[in-house]
Coordinates of C-alpha atoms in Angstrom, one line a residue:
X1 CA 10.5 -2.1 -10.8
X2 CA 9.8 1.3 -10.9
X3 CA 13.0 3.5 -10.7
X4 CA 14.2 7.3 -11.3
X5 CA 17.9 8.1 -11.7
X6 CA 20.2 10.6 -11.3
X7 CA 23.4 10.3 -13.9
X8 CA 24.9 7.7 -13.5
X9 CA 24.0 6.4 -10.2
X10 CA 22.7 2.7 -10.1
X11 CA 19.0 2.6 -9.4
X12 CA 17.6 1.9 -5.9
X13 CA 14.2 2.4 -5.5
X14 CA 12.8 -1.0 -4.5
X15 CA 9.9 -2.7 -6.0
X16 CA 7.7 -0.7 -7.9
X17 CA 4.4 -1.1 -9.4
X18 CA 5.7 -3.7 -11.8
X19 CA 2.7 -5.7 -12.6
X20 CA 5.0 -7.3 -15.3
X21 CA 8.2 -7.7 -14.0
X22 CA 11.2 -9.6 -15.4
X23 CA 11.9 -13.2 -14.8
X24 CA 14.6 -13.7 -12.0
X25 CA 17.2 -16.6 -11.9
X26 CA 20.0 -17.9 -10.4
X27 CA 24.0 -17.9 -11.5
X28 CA 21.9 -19.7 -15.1
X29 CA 21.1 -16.3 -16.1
X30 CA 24.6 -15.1 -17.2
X31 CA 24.0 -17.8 -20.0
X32 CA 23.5 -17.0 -23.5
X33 CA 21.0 -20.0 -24.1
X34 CA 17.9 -19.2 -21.8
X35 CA 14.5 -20.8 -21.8
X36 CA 11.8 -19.2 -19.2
X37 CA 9.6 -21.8 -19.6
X38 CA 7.3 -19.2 -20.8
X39 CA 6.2 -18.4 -24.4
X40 CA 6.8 -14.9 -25.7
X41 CA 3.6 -12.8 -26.3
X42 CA 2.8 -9.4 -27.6
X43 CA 2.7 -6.5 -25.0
X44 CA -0.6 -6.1 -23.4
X45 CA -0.4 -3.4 -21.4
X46 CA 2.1 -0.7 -20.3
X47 CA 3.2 0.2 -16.1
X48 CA 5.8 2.7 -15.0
X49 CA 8.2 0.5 -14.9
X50 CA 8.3 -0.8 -18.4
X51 CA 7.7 2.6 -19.7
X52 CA 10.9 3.5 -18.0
X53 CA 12.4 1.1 -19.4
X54 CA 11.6 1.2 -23.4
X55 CA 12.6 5.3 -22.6
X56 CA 15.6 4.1 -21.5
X57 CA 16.8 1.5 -23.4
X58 CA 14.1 -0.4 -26.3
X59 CA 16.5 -3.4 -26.4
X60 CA 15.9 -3.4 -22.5
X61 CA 12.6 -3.6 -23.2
X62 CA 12.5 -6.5 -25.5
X63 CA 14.7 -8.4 -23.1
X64 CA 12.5 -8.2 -19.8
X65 CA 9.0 -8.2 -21.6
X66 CA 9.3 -10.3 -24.6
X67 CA 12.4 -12.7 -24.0
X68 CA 11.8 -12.7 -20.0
X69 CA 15.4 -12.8 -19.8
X70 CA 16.0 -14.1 -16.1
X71 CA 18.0 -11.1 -13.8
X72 CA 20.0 -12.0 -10.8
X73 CA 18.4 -10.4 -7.8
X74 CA 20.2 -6.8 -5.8
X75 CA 21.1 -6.4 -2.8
X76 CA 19.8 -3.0 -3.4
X77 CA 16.5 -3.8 -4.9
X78 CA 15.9 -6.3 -2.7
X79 CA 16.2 -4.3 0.3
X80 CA 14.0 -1.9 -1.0
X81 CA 11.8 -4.9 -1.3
X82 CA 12.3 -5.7 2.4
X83 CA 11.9 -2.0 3.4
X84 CA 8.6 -1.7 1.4
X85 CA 7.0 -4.7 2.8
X86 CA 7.6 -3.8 6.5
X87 CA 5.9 0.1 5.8
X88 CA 3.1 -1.4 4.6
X89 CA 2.7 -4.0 7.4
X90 CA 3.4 -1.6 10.2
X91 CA -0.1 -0.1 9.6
X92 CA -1.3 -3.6 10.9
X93 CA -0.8 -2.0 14.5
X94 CA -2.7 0.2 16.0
X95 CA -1.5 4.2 15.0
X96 CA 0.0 4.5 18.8
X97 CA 1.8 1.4 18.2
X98 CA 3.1 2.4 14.8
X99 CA 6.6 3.3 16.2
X100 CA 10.4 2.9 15.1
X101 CA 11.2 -0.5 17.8
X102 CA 8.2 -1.9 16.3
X103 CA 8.7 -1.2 12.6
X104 CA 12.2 -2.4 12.8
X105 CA 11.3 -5.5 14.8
X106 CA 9.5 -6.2 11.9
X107 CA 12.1 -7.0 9.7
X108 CA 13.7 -10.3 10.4
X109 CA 10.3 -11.9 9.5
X110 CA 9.6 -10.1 6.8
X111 CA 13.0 -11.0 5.5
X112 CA 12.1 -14.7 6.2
X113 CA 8.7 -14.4 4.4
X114 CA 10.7 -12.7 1.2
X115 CA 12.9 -15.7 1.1
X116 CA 10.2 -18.1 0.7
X117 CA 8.4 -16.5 -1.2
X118 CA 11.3 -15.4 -3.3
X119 CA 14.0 -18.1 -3.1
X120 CA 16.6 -16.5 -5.6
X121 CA 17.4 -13.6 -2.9
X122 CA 19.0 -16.3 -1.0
X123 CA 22.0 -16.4 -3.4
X124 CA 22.4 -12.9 -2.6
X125 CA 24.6 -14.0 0.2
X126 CA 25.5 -17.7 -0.5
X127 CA 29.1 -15.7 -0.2
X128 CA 28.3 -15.1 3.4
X129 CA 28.9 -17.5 5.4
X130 CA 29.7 -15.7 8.4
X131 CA 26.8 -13.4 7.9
X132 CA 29.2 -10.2 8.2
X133 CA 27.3 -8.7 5.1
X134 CA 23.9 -10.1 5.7
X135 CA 24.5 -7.8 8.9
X136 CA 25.3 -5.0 7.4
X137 CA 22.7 -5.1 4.8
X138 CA 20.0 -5.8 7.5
X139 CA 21.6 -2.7 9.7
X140 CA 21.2 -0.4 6.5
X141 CA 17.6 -1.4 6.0
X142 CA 16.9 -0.9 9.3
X143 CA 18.5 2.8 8.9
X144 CA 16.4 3.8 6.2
X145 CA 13.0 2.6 8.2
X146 CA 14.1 5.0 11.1
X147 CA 14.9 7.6 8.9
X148 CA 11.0 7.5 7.2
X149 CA 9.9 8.5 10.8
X150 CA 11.7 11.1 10.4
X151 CA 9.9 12.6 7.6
X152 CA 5.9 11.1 7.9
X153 CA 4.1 10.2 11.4
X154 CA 2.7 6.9 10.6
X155 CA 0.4 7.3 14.2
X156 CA -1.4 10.0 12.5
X157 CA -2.1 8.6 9.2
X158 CA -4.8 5.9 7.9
X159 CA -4.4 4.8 5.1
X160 CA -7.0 4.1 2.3
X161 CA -5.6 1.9 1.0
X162 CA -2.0 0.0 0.6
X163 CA 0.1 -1.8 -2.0
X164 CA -2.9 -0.7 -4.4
X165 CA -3.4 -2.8 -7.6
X166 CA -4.5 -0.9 -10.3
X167 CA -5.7 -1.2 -13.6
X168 CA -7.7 0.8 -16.3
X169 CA -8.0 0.8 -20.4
X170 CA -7.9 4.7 -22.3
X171 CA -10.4 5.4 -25.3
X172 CA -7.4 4.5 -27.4
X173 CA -7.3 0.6 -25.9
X174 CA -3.9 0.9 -24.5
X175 CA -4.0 -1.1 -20.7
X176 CA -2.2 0.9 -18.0
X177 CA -1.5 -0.8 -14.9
X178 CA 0.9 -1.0 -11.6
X179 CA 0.7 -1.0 -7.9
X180 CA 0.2 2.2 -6.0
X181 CA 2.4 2.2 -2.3
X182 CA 0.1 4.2 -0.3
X183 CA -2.9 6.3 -1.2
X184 CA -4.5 8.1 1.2
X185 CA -8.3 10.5 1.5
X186 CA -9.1 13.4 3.2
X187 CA -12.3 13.5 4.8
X188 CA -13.1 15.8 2.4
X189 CA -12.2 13.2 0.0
X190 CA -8.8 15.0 -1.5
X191 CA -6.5 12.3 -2.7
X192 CA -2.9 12.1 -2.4
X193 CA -0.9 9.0 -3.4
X194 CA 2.6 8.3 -1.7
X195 CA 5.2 6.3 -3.1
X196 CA 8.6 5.2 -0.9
X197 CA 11.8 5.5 -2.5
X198 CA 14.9 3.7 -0.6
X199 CA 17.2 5.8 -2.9
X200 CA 18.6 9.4 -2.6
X201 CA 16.2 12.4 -4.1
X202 CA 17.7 12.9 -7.9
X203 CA 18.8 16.8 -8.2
X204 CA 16.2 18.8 -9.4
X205 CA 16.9 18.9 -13.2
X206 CA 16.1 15.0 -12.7
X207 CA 12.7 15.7 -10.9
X208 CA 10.4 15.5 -13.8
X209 CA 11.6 11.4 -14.5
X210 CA 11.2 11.1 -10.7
X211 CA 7.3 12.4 -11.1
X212 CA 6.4 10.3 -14.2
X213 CA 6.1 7.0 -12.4
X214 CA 3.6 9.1 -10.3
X215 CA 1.8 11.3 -12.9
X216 CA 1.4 7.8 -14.7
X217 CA -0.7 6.8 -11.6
X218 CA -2.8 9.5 -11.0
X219 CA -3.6 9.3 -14.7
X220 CA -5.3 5.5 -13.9
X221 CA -6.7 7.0 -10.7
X222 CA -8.1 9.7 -13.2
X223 CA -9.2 7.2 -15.3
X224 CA -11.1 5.0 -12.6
X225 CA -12.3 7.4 -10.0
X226 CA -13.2 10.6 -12.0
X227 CA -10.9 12.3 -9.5
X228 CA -7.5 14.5 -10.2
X229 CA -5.7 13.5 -6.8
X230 CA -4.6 16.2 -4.9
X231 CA -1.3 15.6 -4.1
X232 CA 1.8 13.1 -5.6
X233 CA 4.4 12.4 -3.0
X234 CA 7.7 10.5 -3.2
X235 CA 9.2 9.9 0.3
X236 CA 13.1 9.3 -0.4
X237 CA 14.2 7.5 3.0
X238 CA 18.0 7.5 1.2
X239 CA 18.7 10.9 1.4
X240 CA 15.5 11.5 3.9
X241 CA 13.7 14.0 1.5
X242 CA 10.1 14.4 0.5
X243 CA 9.4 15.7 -3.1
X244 CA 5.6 16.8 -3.7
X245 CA 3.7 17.8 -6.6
X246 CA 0.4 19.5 -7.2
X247 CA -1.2 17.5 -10.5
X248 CA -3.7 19.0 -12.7
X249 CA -5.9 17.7 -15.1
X250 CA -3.5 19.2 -17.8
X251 CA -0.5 17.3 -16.5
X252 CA -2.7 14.1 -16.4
X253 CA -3.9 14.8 -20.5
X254 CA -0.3 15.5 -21.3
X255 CA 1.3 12.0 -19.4
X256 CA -1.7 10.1 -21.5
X257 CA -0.2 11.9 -24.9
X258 CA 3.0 10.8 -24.1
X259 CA 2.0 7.0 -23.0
X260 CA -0.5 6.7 -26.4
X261 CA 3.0 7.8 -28.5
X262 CA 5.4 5.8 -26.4
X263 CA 3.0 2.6 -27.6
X264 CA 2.8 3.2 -30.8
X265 CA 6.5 3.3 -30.7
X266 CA 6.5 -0.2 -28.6
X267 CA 3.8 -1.6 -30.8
X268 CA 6.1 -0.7 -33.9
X269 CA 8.9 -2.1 -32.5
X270 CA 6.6 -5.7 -32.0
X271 CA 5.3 -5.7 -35.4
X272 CA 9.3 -5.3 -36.9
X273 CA 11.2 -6.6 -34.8
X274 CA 13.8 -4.0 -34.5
X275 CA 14.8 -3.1 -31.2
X276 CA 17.6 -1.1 -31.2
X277 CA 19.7 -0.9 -27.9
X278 CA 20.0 2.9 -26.0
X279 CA 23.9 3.0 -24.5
X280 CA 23.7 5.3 -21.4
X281 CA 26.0 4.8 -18.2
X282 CA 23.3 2.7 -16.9
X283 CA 24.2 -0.2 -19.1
X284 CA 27.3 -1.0 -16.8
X285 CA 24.7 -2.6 -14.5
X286 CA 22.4 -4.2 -17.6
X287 CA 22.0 -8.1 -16.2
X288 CA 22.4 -8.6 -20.5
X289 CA 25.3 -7.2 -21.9
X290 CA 26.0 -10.8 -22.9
X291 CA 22.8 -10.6 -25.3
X292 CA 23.4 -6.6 -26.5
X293 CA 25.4 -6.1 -29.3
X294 CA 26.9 -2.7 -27.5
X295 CA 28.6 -5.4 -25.5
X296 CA 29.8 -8.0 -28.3
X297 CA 26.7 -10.0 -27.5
X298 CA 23.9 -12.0 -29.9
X299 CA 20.1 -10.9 -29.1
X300 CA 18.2 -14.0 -29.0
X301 CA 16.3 -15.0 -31.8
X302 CA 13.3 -12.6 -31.9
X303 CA 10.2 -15.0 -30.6
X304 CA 7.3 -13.2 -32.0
X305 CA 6.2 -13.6 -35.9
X306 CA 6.9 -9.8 -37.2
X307 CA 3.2 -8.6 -37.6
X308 CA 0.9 -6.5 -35.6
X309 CA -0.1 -8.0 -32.5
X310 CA -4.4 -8.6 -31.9
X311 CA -5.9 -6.6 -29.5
X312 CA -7.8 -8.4 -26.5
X313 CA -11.2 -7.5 -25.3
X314 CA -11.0 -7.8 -21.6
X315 CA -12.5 -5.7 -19.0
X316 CA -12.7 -1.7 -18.9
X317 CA -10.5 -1.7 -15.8
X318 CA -9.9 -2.4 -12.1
X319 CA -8.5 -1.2 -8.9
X320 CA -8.0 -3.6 -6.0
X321 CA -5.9 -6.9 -5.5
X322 CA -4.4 -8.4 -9.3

């Protein structure tokens, strides 16, 4: 998922544009002996998400793309989940029936549908059996869906499109890809994409992580459409603050200079093997301090045979459902 932080503060953002996420498991994932089921491959591509997180930590990286090391579900995360999905079903209704009752009435079967569909969340709460935190978790989730009417008038807005898959290849043959929240068009065709954030607004020496996940996007939108959208929104229903930025084509050239760099730092890292670990103050919430040697821990042993990985010839690029 696609996160910004501020110091130290734990990540809550909800789901972002991961169009690779990491494997989730149950209470098995503290173990140090896991098999996904799933053989390890090269990277292929590159979202916001994973960027963020070879930035961050390159061990990270090797743990949720390579090794698909299972993580235990958040109740933080999850809810952001749960927030994210009833936005983006709201604009089911007609716009005079988009309202706050009816969003939030919305959220008890969304919950049900991200259970099924997601059966690990369950244990978030196997501890629960009165449902006293369930309560409160539901109660805080329905705060932070008030709180976005508070800041956008879903009545007045249409948008182009929702949950937005997208997907395009640069010159260079690196794959960018992730999901898009909201975009929306002006009649005059101006672009603005919109991204939800259940989290508080980072303080502004922290703004310029905040707008890469969304630079990163308008840089595929660039890519497919021919078009510099016209605005980049983050709607933070946490601290109930709106941060916008302007892109131009510059910013857009600079992000793809920074991506083309960051891979041939991620493709070294493949071809070698050596992934060294990043200690910040995030790592007290790293699901795999059992595997980092920060912590004490044993990496697994590195799945991939140290040389370059083959490049794939799949399509230029796409934008609608993965």
């Amino acid at each position: 998922m696609e996160t910004s932080t501020e110091g130290a503060a734990r990540p809550d953002s909800g789901p972002v544009a991961a169009a690779d996420p990491p494997v989730t498991a149950g209470p098995a994932a503290a173990d140090t002996q896991v098999t996904t089921g799933t053989p390890a491959v090269p990277p292929a591509s590159l979202s916001p998400s994973r960027a963020s997180d070879f930035m961050q930590c390159p061990l990270l990286y090797r743990f949720r793309v390579i090794d698909r090391l299972p993580e235990k579900p958040s109740e933080a995360a999850t809810r952001g989940t749960l927030v994210h999905a009833v936005l983006e079903r709201l604009f089911d209704a007609p716009p005079a029936e988009r309202t706050a009752p009816r969003a939030k009435a919305l959220l008890p079967g969304q919950w049900d549908r991200l259970r099924e569909s997601r059966p690990e969340v369950v244990e978030l709460f196997a501890d629960d059996p009165d449902g006293e935190r369930l309560a409160r978790w539901l109660a805080e989730a329905e705060r932070l869906v008030e709180r976005w009417f508070t800041l956008e008038d879903p009545s007045r807005l249409e948008p182009a499109e929702r949950e937005l898959f997208v997907e395009a290849e640069l010159d260079s043959g690196l794959r960018l890809r992730g999901i898009i929240d909201r975009v929306d068009v002006a009649p005059t065709g101006e672009v603005r994409i919109v991204d939800y954030k259940t989290g508080k607004a980072p303080r502004p020496e922290y703004a310029e992580g905040a707008l890469f996940q969304m630079k990163f996007y308008a840089l595929v939108v660039w890519r497919l459409k021919k078009v510099v959208p016209r605005r980049l929104q983050l709607v933070y229903l946490g601290s109930g603050d709106v941060l916008t930025y302007d892109p131009v084509l510059a910013d857009l050239e600079r992000v793809e200079r920074k991506l083309l760099a960051l891979w041939d730092a991620i493709r070294t890292a493949t071809e070698t093997g050596d992934w060294r670990p990043r200690p910040t103050k995030l790592c007290g919430w790293c699901d795999h301090q059992a595997h980092c040697p920060e912590f004490g821990g044993t990496p697994p042993p590195y799945p991939l045979p140290v040389r370059a990985a083959e490049s794939g010839g799949a399509q230029q690029g796409r934008m609608g459902p993965d």
